[in-house]
mmCIF file of C-alpha atoms (C1' of nucleotides) in Angstrom:
data_model
loop_
_atom_site.group_PDB
_atom_site.id
_atom_site.type_symbol
_atom_site.label_atom_id
_atom_site.label_comp_id
_atom_site.label_asym_id
_atom_site.label_seq_id
_atom_site.Cartn_x
_atom_site.Cartn_y
_atom_site.Cartn_z
ATOM 1 C CA MET A 246 -18.917 6.559 14.653
ATOM 2 C CA ASN A 247 -17.095 7.974 17.108
ATOM 3 C CA SER A 248 -13.760 6.849 18.905
ATOM 4 C CA THR A 249 -15.321 4.825 21.017
ATOM 5 C CA GLU A 250 -17.360 2.989 18.613
ATOM 6 C CA LEU A 251 -14.276 2.660 16.322
ATOM 7 C CA LEU A 252 -12.168 1.004 19.304
ATOM 8 C CA ASN A 253 -14.977 -1.333 20.356
ATOM 9 C CA ASN A 254 -15.405 -2.445 16.693
ATOM 10 C CA LYS A 255 -11.664 -3.211 16.167
ATOM 11 C CA ILE A 256 -10.971 -6.185 14.455
ATOM 12 C CA ASP A 257 -9.317 -8.614 16.277
ATOM 13 C CA LYS A 258 -5.415 -10.787 15.978
ATOM 14 C CA SER A 259 -7.748 -14.050 14.501
ATOM 15 C CA PHE A 260 -8.583 -11.665 11.431
ATOM 16 C CA TYR A 261 -5.121 -11.646 10.356
ATOM 17 C CA LEU A 262 -4.486 -15.265 10.667
ATOM 18 C CA GLN A 263 -6.503 -16.100 7.824
ATOM 19 C CA SER A 264 -4.916 -16.925 4.003
ATOM 20 C CA VAL A 265 -3.865 -14.064 2.436
ATOM 21 C CA THR A 266 -6.532 -13.729 -0.307
ATOM 22 C CA ASP A 267 -8.812 -14.134 2.464
ATOM 23 C CA ALA A 268 -8.016 -11.494 3.961
ATOM 24 C CA ALA A 269 -7.921 -8.982 1.269
ATOM 25 C CA ARG A 270 -11.337 -9.951 0.197
ATOM 26 C CA ASN A 271 -12.549 -9.515 3.704
ATOM 27 C CA LEU A 272 -10.832 -6.377 4.473
ATOM 28 C CA LEU A 273 -12.870 -4.622 1.842
ATOM 29 C CA GLY A 274 -15.314 -2.796 3.819
ATOM 30 C CA LYS A 275 -13.514 -2.364 7.092
ATOM 31 C CA TYR A 276 -12.461 0.872 8.053
ATOM 32 C CA LEU A 277 -8.858 1.907 8.728
ATOM 33 C CA VAL A 278 -8.602 4.130 11.373
ATOM 34 C CA LYS A 279 -5.465 6.227 12.895
ATOM 35 C CA PHE A 280 -5.564 8.262 15.930
ATOM 36 C CA GLU A 281 -3.404 11.474 15.858
ATOM 37 C CA LYS A 282 -2.703 13.828 18.329
ATOM 38 C CA SER A 283 -6.185 16.135 17.809
ATOM 39 C CA GLU A 284 -7.636 14.062 14.913
ATOM 40 C CA ILE A 285 -9.114 10.913 14.252
ATOM 41 C CA LEU A 286 -8.931 9.646 10.747
ATOM 42 C CA ALA A 287 -10.968 6.999 9.148
ATOM 43 C CA GLY A 288 -11.545 5.598 5.563
ATOM 44 C CA LYS A 289 -13.374 2.494 4.162
ATOM 45 C CA ILE A 290 -10.821 0.153 2.418
ATOM 46 C CA VAL A 291 -12.169 -0.361 -1.202
ATOM 47 C CA GLU A 292 -9.348 -1.847 -2.782
ATOM 48 C CA THR A 293 -6.673 -4.290 -1.787
ATOM 49 C CA GLU A 294 -3.884 -6.913 -3.420
ATOM 50 C CA ALA A 295 -2.789 -9.793 -1.816
ATOM 51 C CA TYR A 296 1.197 -10.835 -1.780
ATOM 52 C CA ASP A 297 2.142 -14.038 -0.824
ATOM 53 C CA TYR A 298 4.961 -15.893 0.049
ATOM 54 C CA LYS A 299 5.710 -19.052 -1.912
ATOM 55 C CA PHE A 300 4.649 -19.211 -5.537
ATOM 56 C CA ASP A 301 4.259 -15.275 -5.433
ATOM 57 C CA GLU A 302 7.167 -13.792 -7.578
ATOM 58 C CA ALA A 303 6.003 -10.344 -7.298
ATOM 59 C CA SER A 304 6.093 -10.403 -3.027
ATOM 60 C CA HIS A 305 8.482 -8.543 -1.114
ATOM 61 C CA SER A 306 8.793 -11.794 0.801
ATOM 62 C CA PHE A 307 9.582 -14.080 -1.745
ATOM 63 C CA LYS A 308 13.320 -14.534 -1.807
ATOM 64 C CA GLY A 309 13.135 -14.470 2.008
ATOM 65 C CA LYS A 310 13.777 -12.203 4.961
ATOM 66 C CA THR A 311 15.793 -8.739 4.821
ATOM 67 C CA LYS A 312 16.314 -6.158 6.820
ATOM 68 C CA LYS A 313 14.020 -4.304 4.587
ATOM 69 C CA ASN A 314 10.699 -6.932 4.642
ATOM 70 C CA GLU A 315 11.606 -8.456 7.746
ATOM 71 C CA VAL A 316 8.048 -6.908 9.510
ATOM 72 C CA MET A 317 6.185 -9.411 6.751
ATOM 73 C CA PHE A 318 7.579 -12.356 8.360
ATOM 74 C CA GLU A 319 5.802 -11.351 11.930
ATOM 75 C CA GLU A 320 3.070 -13.059 12.882
ATOM 76 C CA GLY A 321 -0.352 -11.187 10.958
ATOM 77 C CA GLY A 322 -1.475 -8.154 12.461
ATOM 78 C CA LYS A 323 1.678 -5.409 12.013
ATOM 79 C CA LEU A 324 1.560 -2.754 9.496
ATOM 80 C CA TYR A 325 4.417 -3.162 6.954
ATOM 81 C CA ILE A 326 4.888 0.184 5.403
ATOM 82 C CA TYR A 327 7.653 0.668 2.607
ATOM 83 C CA PHE A 328 9.396 3.276 0.577
ATOM 84 C CA THR A 329 9.371 3.117 -3.440
ATOM 85 C CA TYR A 330 9.919 5.122 -6.299
ATOM 86 C CA GLY A 331 12.061 7.720 -4.131
ATOM 87 C CA MET A 332 9.070 9.375 -3.406
ATOM 88 C CA TYR A 333 6.187 7.147 -1.996
ATOM 89 C CA PHE A 334 5.053 4.595 0.919
ATOM 90 C CA CYS A 335 3.091 1.925 0.863
ATOM 91 C CA ALA A 336 1.080 0.201 3.618
ATOM 92 C CA ASN A 337 0.074 -3.267 3.929
ATOM 93 C CA VAL A 338 -1.520 -5.746 6.664
ATOM 94 C CA VAL A 339 0.582 -8.713 7.383
ATOM 95 C CA THR A 340 -1.206 -11.873 7.727
ATOM 96 C CA GLY A 341 -0.263 -15.638 8.595
ATOM 97 C CA ARG A 342 1.794 -17.343 11.088
ATOM 98 C CA LYS A 343 5.027 -16.003 12.341
ATOM 99 C CA ASP A 344 7.623 -16.373 9.368
ATOM 100 C CA TYR A 345 5.307 -16.965 6.564
ATOM 101 C CA GLY A 346 5.873 -13.277 5.008
ATOM 102 C CA SER A 347 2.350 -12.398 3.489
ATOM 103 C CA ALA A 348 0.626 -9.318 3.315
ATOM 104 C CA VAL A 349 -2.463 -7.115 2.022
ATOM 105 C CA LEU A 350 -1.466 -4.251 0.091
ATOM 106 C CA ILE A 351 -4.357 -1.390 1.229
ATOM 107 C CA ARG A 352 -4.504 0.268 -2.224
ATOM 108 C CA ALA A 353 -7.143 2.538 -2.009
ATOM 109 C CA ALA A 354 -10.100 3.888 0.838
ATOM 110 C CA GLU A 355 -13.309 5.850 1.164
ATOM 111 C CA PRO A 356 -12.113 8.945 3.185
ATOM 112 C CA LEU A 357 -14.693 8.854 6.188
ATOM 113 C CA GLN A 358 -13.316 11.137 9.395
ATOM 114 C CA GLY A 359 -10.499 13.666 9.146
ATOM 115 C CA ILE A 360 -11.494 14.291 5.478
ATOM 116 C CA GLU A 361 -10.020 18.157 5.655
ATOM 117 C CA LYS A 362 -6.762 16.894 7.694
ATOM 118 C CA MET A 363 -6.430 14.447 4.747
ATOM 119 C CA PHE A 364 -7.160 16.519 1.685
ATOM 120 C CA LYS A 365 -4.759 19.359 2.973
ATOM 121 C CA ARG A 366 -1.842 16.693 2.991
ATOM 122 C CA ARG A 367 -2.529 15.299 -0.279
ATOM 123 C CA PHE A 368 -3.480 19.172 -1.857
ATOM 124 C CA PRO A 369 -1.937 21.721 0.486
ATOM 125 C CA GLU A 370 -2.641 24.547 -2.110
ATOM 126 C CA ILE A 371 -6.254 23.723 -2.551
ATOM 127 C CA ILE A 372 -9.409 24.434 -0.561
ATOM 128 C CA PHE A 373 -11.156 21.459 0.048
ATOM 129 C CA SER A 374 -14.373 20.811 -2.289
ATOM 130 C CA GLU A 375 -16.715 17.766 -1.758
ATOM 131 C CA LYS A 376 -16.371 16.857 -5.662
ATOM 132 C CA ASP A 377 -12.472 16.292 -4.923
ATOM 133 C CA LYS A 378 -13.302 13.436 -2.025
ATOM 134 C CA THR A 379 -12.465 10.322 -4.702
ATOM 135 C CA LYS A 380 -8.882 11.580 -5.092
ATOM 136 C CA ILE A 381 -7.737 11.740 -1.648
ATOM 137 C CA CYS A 382 -6.917 8.002 -0.912
ATOM 138 C CA SER A 383 -7.449 6.446 -4.501
ATOM 139 C CA GLY A 384 -4.199 4.665 -4.548
ATOM 140 C CA PRO A 385 -1.503 3.114 -2.265
ATOM 141 C CA GLY A 386 0.438 6.162 -2.375
ATOM 142 C CA LYS A 387 -1.758 8.712 -2.093
ATOM 143 C CA LEU A 388 -3.357 6.880 0.855
ATOM 144 C CA CYS A 389 -0.156 6.904 2.549
ATOM 145 C CA ILE A 390 -0.223 10.747 2.085
ATOM 146 C CA ALA A 391 -3.216 11.351 3.408
ATOM 147 C CA PHE A 392 -2.728 9.232 6.638
ATOM 148 C CA ALA A 393 0.475 10.682 7.358
ATOM 149 C CA LEU A 394 2.022 6.990 6.964
ATOM 150 C CA ASP A 395 5.680 6.465 6.975
ATOM 151 C CA LYS A 396 8.754 4.686 7.908
ATOM 152 C CA GLU A 397 8.308 5.605 11.424
ATOM 153 C CA SER A 398 4.599 3.145 11.263
ATOM 154 C CA ASN A 399 6.157 0.225 10.035
ATOM 155 C CA GLY A 400 5.528 -2.785 12.118
ATOM 156 C CA THR A 401 2.916 -0.695 14.304
ATOM 157 C CA ASP A 402 0.712 -3.574 16.175
ATOM 158 C CA LEU A 403 -2.922 -3.093 14.489
ATOM 159 C CA CYS A 404 -4.086 -4.867 17.858
ATOM 160 C CA GLY A 405 -3.075 -1.296 19.421
ATOM 161 C CA ASN A 406 -4.784 1.787 19.620
ATOM 162 C CA ASN A 407 -2.923 3.818 17.470
ATOM 163 C CA ILE A 408 -3.511 2.126 13.980
ATOM 164 C CA PHE A 409 -6.291 -0.427 13.722
ATOM 165 C CA ILE A 410 -8.859 -2.192 11.653
ATOM 166 C CA SER A 411 -12.475 -1.660 12.598
ATOM 167 C CA GLU A 412 -15.617 -3.390 11.555
ATOM 168 C CA GLY A 413 -16.967 -1.366 9.004
ATOM 169 C CA GLU A 414 -19.394 -2.193 6.307
ATOM 170 C CA TYR A 415 -20.406 -5.593 5.338
ATOM 171 C CA ILE A 416 -20.000 -6.048 1.243
ATOM 172 C CA GLU A 417 -22.148 -8.443 -0.863
ATOM 173 C CA PRO A 418 -19.716 -10.787 -2.137
ATOM 174 C CA ALA A 419 -21.358 -10.494 -5.611
ATOM 175 C CA LYS A 420 -19.645 -6.821 -5.222
ATOM 176 C CA ILE A 421 -16.503 -7.908 -4.680
ATOM 177 C CA LYS A 422 -14.187 -8.276 -7.764
ATOM 178 C CA SER A 423 -11.045 -9.485 -8.712
ATOM 179 C CA GLY A 424 -8.229 -8.782 -11.416
ATOM 180 C CA LYS A 425 -4.825 -8.546 -11.913
ATOM 181 C CA ARG A 426 -2.661 -6.653 -9.594
ATOM 182 C CA ILE A 427 -1.296 -2.934 -10.580
ATOM 183 C CA GLY A 428 2.186 -1.856 -11.526
ATOM 184 C CA ILE A 429 3.932 -5.415 -11.371
ATOM 185 C CA LYS A 430 5.859 -7.961 -13.603
ATOM 186 C CA LYS A 431 6.138 -10.816 -12.364
ATOM 187 C CA SER A 432 3.488 -13.380 -11.564
ATOM 188 C CA GLN A 433 0.940 -11.371 -13.615
ATOM 189 C CA ASP A 434 -1.321 -14.677 -13.854
ATOM 190 C CA LEU A 435 -2.172 -14.136 -10.352
ATOM 191 C CA ASN A 436 -5.621 -12.320 -9.742
ATOM 192 C CA TRP A 437 -4.890 -11.171 -6.492
ATOM 193 C CA ARG A 438 -6.343 -7.441 -6.570
ATOM 194 C CA TYR A 439 -9.695 -7.146 -4.961
ATOM 195 C CA TYR A 440 -11.999 -3.997 -5.340
ATOM 196 C CA ILE A 441 -15.681 -3.408 -4.779
ATOM 197 C CA GLU A 442 -17.298 -2.824 -8.144
ATOM 198 C CA ASN A 443 -18.197 0.484 -9.438
ATOM 199 C CA ASN A 444 -16.694 2.056 -6.253
ATOM 200 C CA PRO A 445 -15.691 5.668 -7.120
ATOM 201 C CA TYR A 446 -12.916 5.377 -4.689
ATOM 202 C CA ILE A 447 -10.758 2.737 -6.131
ATOM 203 C CA SER A 448 -7.664 3.579 -7.910
ATOM 204 C CA VAL A 449 -7.706 2.267 -11.472
ATOM 205 C CA LYS A 450 -11.550 2.380 -12.909
ATOM 206 C "C1'" DC B 1054 3.306 8.147 -22.672
ATOM 207 C "C1'" DC B 1055 7.109 9.431 -19.357
ATOM 208 C "C1'" DA B 1056 10.623 11.203 -15.247
ATOM 209 C "C1'" DG B 1057 11.134 11.914 -10.757
ATOM 210 C "C1'" DG B 1058 13.608 10.269 -6.389
ATOM 211 C "C1'" DG B 1059 16.446 7.196 -3.279
ATOM 212 C "C1'" DA B 1060 16.728 2.640 -0.885
ATOM 213 C "C1'" DT B 1061 18.149 -1.586 -1.791
ATOM 214 C "C1'" DC B 1062 19.436 -5.871 -4.258
ATOM 215 C "C1'" DC B 1063 22.551 -8.414 -7.297
ATOM 216 C "C1'" DG B 1064 26.353 -9.284 -10.121
ATOM 217 C "C1'" DG B 1065 31.210 -8.510 -11.034
ATOM 218 C "C1'" DC C 424 31.327 -0.792 -6.160
ATOM 219 C "C1'" DG C 425 27.710 0.244 -10.399
ATOM 220 C "C1'" DG C 426 23.332 -0.502 -12.928
ATOM 221 C "C1'" DA C 427 18.654 -1.982 -12.459
ATOM 222 C "C1'" DT C 428 15.072 -2.312 -10.129
ATOM 223 C "C1'" DC C 429 10.625 -0.867 -7.900
ATOM 224 C "C1'" DC C 430 3.498 -3.187 -5.476
ATOM 225 C "C1'" DC C 431 3.799 4.859 -7.687
ATOM 226 C "C1'" DT C 432 2.348 9.537 -9.170
ATOM 227 C "C1'" DG C 433 1.582 13.664 -11.618
ATOM 228 C "C1'" DG C 434 1.922 16.001 -15.550
ATOM 229 C "C1'" DG C 435 1.694 15.578 -20.849
#
DNA sequence: CCAGGGATCCGG
DNA sequence: CGGATCCCTGGG
């Protein structure tokens, strides 16, 4: 897909107003796109996690709105990026109505465009080799390094033309698996991690 | 398994 | 204030 096709297939506002678990499931197969100055980056989303508001203690929004999580409380369709473990950023797609406070964490993607650029950000010392493609965006922190997503992009409107999500590939419902979310201690009973079965680009195999 | 690393939150 | 926590990652 070229830049015009990516833009023409941009998903619209209504997508972000569905429930957070539906959005997490339906984001699989779609393309995360970022237009940079001299480069287009795109990756097929292969793994997500839903974070709700009420009943979900693991969600940043659980205890209410603060300066840090305020973007989560905006109307669906915004990009919520937070800094964690002193080193990494994680990118989330805000869902639901204004003041609700739910979001989908984008955990992994298959690099499609701007692959070498992304690889260089992840491994500055190494020359790109095709076999390493699965390591570029195979985790939420890695994906943010590859796409150069940081505090600056927090709050970006995904209905704009800079960072957005494009209609990608249809994923057979039977190929969509769910399980426990990674790295959380609270609300471990919720199977809100979604991923494409046997996909080599997901974080934890 | 473990430490790195820093912003944020919460109790005193 | 200090201490704990945190949706992570790369290296043993």
